[in-house]
Amino acid sequence: MTPSTDRIHQLLEGGVRDKAYPGAVWAFGDAAGTLASGAVGSADPDRPEQPMRPDTVFDVASLTKILAVWSCIGALWTDGALPLDEPLAGIWAEVDGHPLGQVTARNLLTHTAGVPLRAQLKNLYGTDPAAIRAGVLHEALHRPPGEAVEYTDRAALILGYLAEHLSGQPLDQLAQTRTWTPLDMTGTRFGPLPADLTARCAPTELDQDTGAHLQGTAHDFSARLLDGVCGIAGVFSVLDDLTVFLRYLLDPATAARRPGFGPEWTEESLTVQTGSLEPVRGLFWHPAPGTDPAEQTWVHYGFTGTGMWISPKLGTWAVLLTNKLYFTRDREPLISIRNSFRQLAIG
């Protein structure tokens, strides 16, 4: 091991000992490939004899927003089918005459749309997917668009619905045809997973209804409510697929087949889009904590304990996958580990 990778191993092993997560899989590299990678701990503490592996399948939670929604919206933008700054009422009859009609796709991508901050789909709209869709698309805004940056899952849910409307395809099929298949991301899909993949999947939180940890089924309640497929969460993936995805963002020539979005979308997205508003945002991506936006080190996290970083300026990427929800919903134990990992992996 190099000094850097040795320190990463020590850092992540410490997280296992401290029960920040049962185990972790990680890698960092550049456009040419992976420079270092590893795995620590186990996927399931009840089966310590089965170590975490590079091919362990993870519920990536909000990385769905990047792997599915962001990439599909980018494909539609690249096609010329989605202007980012036109009010949605002009391109989507379903929201015309409703508060959401004044919002733009850029508002949603920068979390400045003013839509409600919490999902609460079942409490507000019940369990019927059609009623949930109508409720979300016709709801009142929390504040005027463009007034503040406030992270909300609903932005991705709405953009997922929009992508389905413009493409005429369900989000899972659209992501498969426009992103995952062209990039040969064969280990990436929406759940629930079939039995063979479930056996390789890192379990997440204890399900109070069954008394067992969720495995192969999305942890996110909204995703489960919507049969596993929505813009908020629901995607499962593996380390190798995420490295292929990030390498493409750094250099499109690394892909044998080009997905629906190209370098113009990546460049647009990894640029500050929120003006003087704080916290700073690109399009779904945000600057890594502890970095200056000028450093161009961008990140997106998943609530289950996942994260991926990309730095066009440095020409590097990094991935850290954990199943920290097995132990706790508390974010604190993982925050310092993530930040230290990023510093060691890409600076």
Tab-separated table of C-alpha atoms in Angstrom:
chain	number	residue	atom	x	y	z
A	1	MET	CA	0.000	0.000	0.000
A	2	THR	CA	1.009	3.594	-0.558
A	3	PRO	CA	0.948	5.904	2.477
A	4	SER	CA	-2.359	7.365	1.253
A	5	THR	CA	-4.106	4.022	0.732
A	6	ASP	CA	-2.726	2.698	4.004
A	7	ARG	CA	-4.224	5.687	5.818
A	8	ILE	CA	-7.552	5.165	4.032
A	9	HIS	CA	-7.572	1.542	5.155
A	10	GLN	CA	-6.822	2.586	8.741
A	11	LEU	CA	-9.516	5.290	8.610
A	12	LEU	CA	-12.206	2.945	7.328
A	13	GLU	CA	-11.202	0.090	9.644
A	14	GLY	CA	-11.618	2.563	12.500
A	15	GLY	CA	-15.168	3.204	11.339
A	16	VAL	CA	-15.882	-0.526	11.523
A	17	ARG	CA	-14.467	-0.757	15.055
A	18	ASP	CA	-16.493	2.274	16.144
A	19	LYS	CA	-19.651	0.852	14.546
A	20	ALA	CA	-20.103	3.779	12.203
A	21	TYR	CA	-20.958	1.037	9.663
A	22	PRO	CA	-20.528	-2.742	9.397
A	23	GLY	CA	-18.245	-2.428	6.387
A	24	ALA	CA	-17.164	-0.289	3.451
A	25	VAL	CA	-15.995	-0.570	-0.135
A	26	TRP	CA	-13.949	2.252	-1.661
A	27	ALA	CA	-11.917	3.348	-4.636
A	28	PHE	CA	-10.315	6.423	-6.162
A	29	GLY	CA	-8.757	7.098	-9.507
A	30	ASP	CA	-8.620	9.216	-12.631
A	31	ALA	CA	-9.963	9.019	-16.167
A	32	ALA	CA	-7.557	6.206	-16.997
A	33	GLY	CA	-8.914	3.942	-14.267
A	34	THR	CA	-8.750	2.999	-10.614
A	35	LEU	CA	-5.591	3.985	-8.736
A	36	ALA	CA	-6.485	2.232	-5.482
A	37	SER	CA	-9.416	0.368	-3.975
A	38	GLY	CA	-10.313	-1.827	-1.061
A	39	ALA	CA	-12.935	-3.269	1.253
A	40	VAL	CA	-13.158	-3.446	5.044
A	41	GLY	CA	-15.480	-5.080	7.537
A	42	SER	CA	-18.470	-7.231	6.685
A	43	ALA	CA	-21.752	-6.527	4.948
A	44	ASP	CA	-23.757	-8.115	7.771
A	45	PRO	CA	-22.502	-8.190	11.382
A	46	ASP	CA	-24.564	-11.352	11.919
A	47	ARG	CA	-22.350	-13.045	9.313
A	48	PRO	CA	-18.836	-11.759	10.108
A	49	GLU	CA	-17.320	-14.686	8.220
A	50	GLN	CA	-18.587	-13.081	4.990
A	51	PRO	CA	-16.425	-9.989	4.403
A	52	MET	CA	-17.437	-6.912	2.465
A	53	ARG	CA	-16.354	-7.452	-1.152
A	54	PRO	CA	-15.685	-5.239	-4.174
A	55	ASP	CA	-18.779	-6.707	-5.854
A	56	THR	CA	-21.098	-6.165	-2.861
A	57	VAL	CA	-24.362	-4.599	-4.017
A	58	PHE	CA	-25.414	-1.406	-2.220
A	59	ASP	CA	-28.673	0.444	-1.837
A	60	VAL	CA	-27.205	3.765	-2.990
A	61	ALA	CA	-30.215	5.829	-1.837
A	62	SER	CA	-29.914	9.441	-3.047
A	63	LEU	CA	-27.164	8.588	-5.518
A	64	THR	CA	-30.279	7.623	-7.498
A	65	LYS	CA	-30.668	11.356	-8.045
A	66	ILE	CA	-27.399	11.352	-10.008
A	67	LEU	CA	-27.333	7.894	-11.601
A	68	ALA	CA	-30.945	8.047	-12.821
A	69	VAL	CA	-32.533	11.513	-12.631
A	70	TRP	CA	-29.558	13.798	-13.309
A	71	SER	CA	-28.288	11.625	-16.149
A	72	CYS	CA	-31.744	11.296	-17.758
A	73	ILE	CA	-32.504	15.003	-17.434
A	74	GLY	CA	-29.083	15.603	-18.990
A	75	ALA	CA	-29.993	13.354	-21.906
A	76	LEU	CA	-33.249	15.229	-22.481
A	77	TRP	CA	-31.413	18.571	-22.264
A	78	THR	CA	-28.806	17.281	-24.721
A	79	ASP	CA	-31.614	16.182	-27.059
A	80	GLY	CA	-33.051	19.713	-26.964
A	81	ALA	CA	-36.241	18.385	-25.369
A	82	LEU	CA	-35.853	20.193	-22.036
A	83	PRO	CA	-35.017	23.903	-21.715
A	84	LEU	CA	-33.711	24.460	-18.203
A	85	ASP	CA	-35.016	27.992	-17.783
A	86	GLU	CA	-38.527	27.773	-19.204
A	87	PRO	CA	-41.349	27.571	-16.657
A	88	LEU	CA	-42.617	24.017	-16.523
A	89	ALA	CA	-46.135	25.108	-17.481
A	90	GLY	CA	-44.858	25.743	-21.010
A	91	ILE	CA	-43.696	22.163	-21.535
A	92	TRP	CA	-45.863	20.131	-19.181
A	93	ALA	CA	-49.659	20.468	-19.350
A	94	GLU	CA	-50.018	18.498	-16.106
A	95	VAL	CA	-48.632	21.397	-14.064
A	96	ASP	CA	-50.092	24.261	-16.120
A	97	GLY	CA	-52.338	26.330	-13.868
A	98	HIS	CA	-50.731	24.961	-10.705
A	99	PRO	CA	-48.007	26.529	-8.526
A	100	LEU	CA	-45.366	24.161	-9.902
A	101	GLY	CA	-45.956	25.597	-13.358
A	102	GLN	CA	-43.885	28.690	-12.532
A	103	VAL	CA	-40.871	26.577	-11.486
A	104	THR	CA	-38.052	25.758	-13.930
A	105	ALA	CA	-35.994	22.596	-14.275
A	106	ARG	CA	-32.951	24.603	-13.187
A	107	ASN	CA	-34.796	25.579	-9.992
A	108	LEU	CA	-35.367	21.908	-9.244
A	109	LEU	CA	-31.789	20.917	-10.070
A	110	THR	CA	-30.387	23.615	-7.773
A	111	HIS	CA	-32.914	22.993	-4.971
A	112	THR	CA	-34.251	26.533	-5.340
A	113	ALA	CA	-37.752	25.596	-6.549
A	114	GLY	CA	-39.489	26.371	-3.266
A	115	VAL	CA	-41.278	23.003	-3.158
A	116	PRO	CA	-42.040	21.457	0.255
A	117	LEU	CA	-39.025	20.163	2.132
A	118	ARG	CA	-40.312	16.781	3.301
A	119	ALA	CA	-41.726	13.953	1.233
A	120	GLN	CA	-44.510	12.709	3.588
A	121	LEU	CA	-46.176	11.146	0.563
A	122	LYS	CA	-48.312	8.570	2.367
A	123	ASN	CA	-49.467	11.012	5.045
A	124	LEU	CA	-50.483	13.599	2.468
A	125	TYR	CA	-51.686	11.572	-0.497
A	126	GLY	CA	-52.210	7.952	0.533
A	127	THR	CA	-50.724	4.909	-1.163
A	128	ASP	CA	-52.054	5.094	-4.730
A	129	PRO	CA	-49.184	6.089	-7.089
A	130	ALA	CA	-51.509	8.138	-9.316
A	131	ALA	CA	-52.845	10.086	-6.341
A	132	ILE	CA	-49.299	10.667	-5.078
A	133	ARG	CA	-48.214	11.967	-8.476
A	134	ALA	CA	-51.197	14.328	-8.714
A	135	GLY	CA	-50.655	15.554	-5.172
A	136	VAL	CA	-46.956	16.281	-5.699
A	137	LEU	CA	-47.447	18.023	-9.043
A	138	HIS	CA	-50.382	20.147	-7.897
A	139	GLU	CA	-49.228	21.128	-4.401
A	140	ALA	CA	-48.594	24.665	-3.139
A	141	LEU	CA	-45.023	25.946	-3.041
A	142	HIS	CA	-43.226	26.346	0.258
A	143	ARG	CA	-41.701	29.670	-0.925
A	144	PRO	CA	-41.199	31.554	-4.234
A	145	PRO	CA	-38.810	29.918	-6.722
A	146	GLY	CA	-35.252	31.230	-6.655
A	147	GLU	CA	-35.481	32.668	-3.137
A	148	ALA	CA	-33.435	30.103	-1.200
A	149	VAL	CA	-31.395	26.914	-1.546
A	150	GLU	CA	-33.185	24.173	0.404
A	151	TYR	CA	-32.416	20.526	-0.252
A	152	THR	CA	-35.553	18.487	-0.802
A	153	ASP	CA	-36.230	14.999	-2.112
A	154	ARG	CA	-39.276	16.318	-3.933
A	155	ALA	CA	-37.082	18.074	-6.499
A	156	ALA	CA	-35.805	14.722	-7.753
A	157	LEU	CA	-39.239	13.119	-7.545
A	158	ILE	CA	-40.690	15.879	-9.738
A	159	LEU	CA	-37.801	15.715	-12.208
A	160	GLY	CA	-38.286	11.954	-12.437
A	161	TYR	CA	-41.928	12.504	-13.329
A	162	LEU	CA	-40.880	15.161	-15.851
A	163	ALA	CA	-38.345	12.836	-17.486
A	164	GLU	CA	-41.034	10.168	-17.817
A	165	HIS	CA	-43.435	12.696	-19.360
A	166	LEU	CA	-40.949	13.993	-21.929
A	167	SER	CA	-39.545	10.591	-22.869
A	168	GLY	CA	-42.685	8.491	-22.704
A	169	GLN	CA	-40.737	5.873	-20.712
A	170	PRO	CA	-40.776	4.847	-17.047
A	171	LEU	CA	-37.745	6.193	-15.188
A	172	ASP	CA	-36.151	2.778	-14.716
A	173	GLN	CA	-36.336	2.001	-18.441
A	174	LEU	CA	-35.142	5.469	-19.391
A	175	ALA	CA	-32.103	5.258	-17.112
A	176	GLN	CA	-31.324	1.805	-18.433
A	177	THR	CA	-31.498	2.753	-22.113
A	178	ARG	CA	-29.931	6.219	-21.935
A	179	THR	CA	-27.236	5.725	-19.263
A	180	TRP	CA	-26.613	2.318	-17.738
A	181	THR	CA	-26.615	0.151	-20.868
A	182	PRO	CA	-24.415	2.495	-22.961
A	183	LEU	CA	-21.893	2.658	-20.101
A	184	ASP	CA	-22.080	-1.121	-19.491
A	185	MET	CA	-23.221	-0.532	-15.902
A	186	THR	CA	-24.545	-4.079	-15.670
A	187	GLY	CA	-24.701	-4.086	-11.860
A	188	THR	CA	-26.982	-1.039	-11.601
A	189	ARG	CA	-30.776	-1.271	-11.451
A	190	PHE	CA	-33.808	-0.236	-9.479
A	191	GLY	CA	-35.056	-2.682	-6.857
A	192	PRO	CA	-36.501	-4.788	-5.500
A	193	LEU	CA	-33.620	-7.099	-6.406
A	194	PRO	CA	-33.935	-10.718	-7.489
A	195	ALA	CA	-32.774	-13.375	-5.054
A	196	ASP	CA	-29.269	-13.808	-6.497
A	197	LEU	CA	-28.466	-10.093	-6.205
A	198	THR	CA	-30.164	-9.806	-2.822
A	199	ALA	CA	-27.721	-12.404	-1.496
A	200	ARG	CA	-24.840	-10.067	-2.467
A	201	CYS	CA	-26.534	-6.931	-1.134
A	202	ALA	CA	-25.411	-5.120	2.020
A	203	PRO	CA	-28.392	-4.988	4.419
A	204	THR	CA	-29.539	-1.620	5.736
A	205	GLU	CA	-31.974	-0.637	8.485
A	206	LEU	CA	-34.031	-2.989	10.635
A	207	ASP	CA	-37.563	-3.182	9.262
A	208	GLN	CA	-39.940	-2.965	12.206
A	209	ASP	CA	-42.678	-4.733	10.237
A	210	THR	CA	-40.632	-7.864	9.548
A	211	GLY	CA	-38.026	-7.807	12.316
A	212	ALA	CA	-35.287	-8.251	9.706
A	213	HIS	CA	-32.850	-5.821	8.125
A	214	LEU	CA	-33.872	-4.581	4.683
A	215	GLN	CA	-31.850	-6.301	1.985
A	216	GLY	CA	-32.460	-5.994	-1.743
A	217	THR	CA	-35.409	-3.681	-1.073
A	218	ALA	CA	-34.948	0.081	-0.989
A	219	HIS	CA	-34.577	1.586	2.447
A	220	ASP	CA	-36.250	4.815	1.338
A	221	PHE	CA	-39.939	4.708	2.223
A	222	SER	CA	-41.005	6.826	-0.757
A	223	ALA	CA	-39.259	4.448	-3.155
A	224	ARG	CA	-40.978	1.459	-1.562
A	225	LEU	CA	-44.325	3.262	-1.680
A	226	LEU	CA	-43.836	3.777	-5.433
A	227	ASP	CA	-42.973	0.131	-6.151
A	228	GLY	CA	-39.219	0.677	-5.956
A	229	VAL	CA	-38.875	3.226	-8.755
A	230	CYS	CA	-38.836	6.977	-8.220
A	231	GLY	CA	-36.505	9.937	-8.541
A	232	ILE	CA	-35.739	10.100	-4.828
A	233	ALA	CA	-34.075	6.719	-4.283
A	234	GLY	CA	-34.373	3.049	-5.161
A	235	VAL	CA	-31.259	2.333	-7.239
A	236	PHE	CA	-28.824	-0.423	-6.292
A	237	SER	CA	-25.297	-0.450	-7.682
A	238	VAL	CA	-21.758	-1.768	-7.313
A	239	LEU	CA	-18.362	-0.124	-7.067
A	240	ASP	CA	-17.223	-0.950	-10.602
A	241	ASP	CA	-20.291	0.669	-12.163
A	242	LEU	CA	-19.798	3.890	-10.226
A	243	THR	CA	-16.161	4.078	-11.287
A	244	VAL	CA	-17.178	3.681	-14.944
A	245	PHE	CA	-19.753	6.449	-14.514
A	246	LEU	CA	-17.303	8.859	-12.871
A	247	ARG	CA	-14.549	8.136	-15.377
A	248	TYR	CA	-16.965	9.068	-18.151
A	249	LEU	CA	-17.661	12.398	-16.441
A	250	LEU	CA	-13.932	13.146	-16.481
A	251	ASP	CA	-13.311	11.935	-20.033
A	252	PRO	CA	-16.109	10.798	-22.386
A	253	ALA	CA	-13.518	8.967	-24.497
A	254	THR	CA	-13.337	6.309	-21.762
A	255	ALA	CA	-16.763	4.975	-22.792
A	256	ALA	CA	-17.125	2.669	-25.790
A	257	ARG	CA	-20.666	3.989	-26.266
A	258	ARG	CA	-21.831	7.453	-25.331
A	259	PRO	CA	-24.826	7.718	-23.019
A	260	GLY	CA	-27.569	10.253	-23.574
A	261	PHE	CA	-25.709	13.101	-21.876
A	262	GLY	CA	-22.328	14.436	-22.910
A	263	PRO	CA	-19.532	16.638	-21.576
A	264	GLU	CA	-21.573	19.821	-22.022
A	265	TRP	CA	-24.071	18.571	-19.426
A	266	THR	CA	-21.307	17.605	-17.028
A	267	GLU	CA	-19.636	21.001	-17.390
A	268	GLU	CA	-22.921	22.837	-16.876
A	269	SER	CA	-23.709	20.775	-13.803
A	270	LEU	CA	-20.306	21.070	-12.136
A	271	THR	CA	-20.481	24.860	-12.159
A	272	VAL	CA	-21.946	27.099	-9.456
A	273	GLN	CA	-25.565	27.731	-10.443
A	274	THR	CA	-26.910	29.474	-7.356
A	275	GLY	CA	-25.320	32.921	-7.641
A	276	SER	CA	-24.988	34.576	-4.236
A	277	LEU	CA	-27.329	32.120	-2.511
A	278	GLU	CA	-25.964	29.755	0.109
A	279	PRO	CA	-25.273	26.879	0.301
A	280	VAL	CA	-23.639	26.747	-3.121
A	281	ARG	CA	-25.050	24.276	-5.632
A	282	GLY	CA	-24.338	23.059	-9.125
A	283	LEU	CA	-27.009	20.985	-10.847
A	284	PHE	CA	-27.748	18.377	-8.147
A	285	TRP	CA	-24.022	18.197	-7.271
A	286	HIS	CA	-22.569	20.432	-4.542
A	287	PRO	CA	-19.025	21.385	-3.480
A	288	ALA	CA	-17.486	18.884	-1.077
A	289	PRO	CA	-17.514	20.086	2.548
A	290	GLY	CA	-14.267	21.779	3.475
A	291	THR	CA	-13.508	22.798	-0.101
A	292	ASP	CA	-13.862	26.099	-1.923
A	293	PRO	CA	-16.132	26.029	-4.995
A	294	ALA	CA	-13.143	27.245	-7.025
A	295	GLU	CA	-11.424	23.940	-6.247
A	296	GLN	CA	-14.130	22.145	-8.259
A	297	THR	CA	-14.428	19.116	-6.028
A	298	TRP	CA	-18.066	18.057	-6.178
A	299	VAL	CA	-19.970	15.413	-4.230
A	300	HIS	CA	-23.316	13.714	-3.816
A	301	TYR	CA	-24.268	11.516	-0.873
A	302	GLY	CA	-26.818	8.801	-0.163
A	303	PHE	CA	-28.612	8.445	3.181
A	304	THR	CA	-27.703	4.754	3.470
A	305	GLY	CA	-24.021	5.744	3.766
A	306	THR	CA	-22.868	6.151	0.180
A	307	GLY	CA	-20.989	8.952	-1.565
A	308	MET	CA	-19.138	9.804	-4.749
A	309	TRP	CA	-16.810	12.689	-5.532
A	310	ILE	CA	-15.620	14.172	-8.826
A	311	SER	CA	-12.974	16.849	-9.431
A	312	PRO	CA	-12.599	18.007	-13.047
A	313	LYS	CA	-9.836	20.405	-11.984
A	314	LEU	CA	-7.743	17.637	-10.428
A	315	GLY	CA	-8.892	15.006	-12.903
A	316	THR	CA	-9.832	12.611	-10.100
A	317	TRP	CA	-12.833	10.759	-8.669
A	318	ALA	CA	-13.580	8.766	-5.515
A	319	VAL	CA	-16.304	6.445	-4.229
A	320	LEU	CA	-17.117	5.360	-0.671
A	321	LEU	CA	-19.924	2.839	-0.133
A	322	THR	CA	-21.081	1.849	3.349
A	323	ASN	CA	-24.266	0.500	4.909
A	324	LYS	CA	-24.145	2.745	7.975
A	325	LEU	CA	-27.933	2.534	8.383
A	326	TYR	CA	-27.509	-0.995	9.673
A	327	PHE	CA	-26.507	0.606	12.974
A	328	THR	CA	-27.913	4.134	13.073
A	329	ARG	CA	-29.595	7.028	11.324
A	330	ASP	CA	-27.214	9.421	13.076
A	331	ARG	CA	-25.197	11.201	10.398
A	332	GLU	CA	-22.404	12.361	12.692
A	333	PRO	CA	-20.244	9.205	12.846
A	334	LEU	CA	-19.888	9.149	9.060
A	335	ILE	CA	-19.362	12.871	8.408
A	336	SER	CA	-15.765	13.076	9.594
A	337	ILE	CA	-14.919	9.744	7.957
A	338	ARG	CA	-16.279	10.953	4.626
A	339	ASN	CA	-14.386	14.220	4.804
A	340	SER	CA	-11.135	12.510	5.785
A	341	PHE	CA	-11.594	9.927	3.036
A	342	ARG	CA	-12.077	12.670	0.454
A	343	GLN	CA	-8.925	14.450	1.606
A	344	LEU	CA	-6.868	11.273	1.409
A	345	ALA	CA	-8.348	10.084	-1.886
A	346	ILE	CA	-8.415	13.227	-4.014
A	347	GLY	CA	-7.191	16.133	-1.904
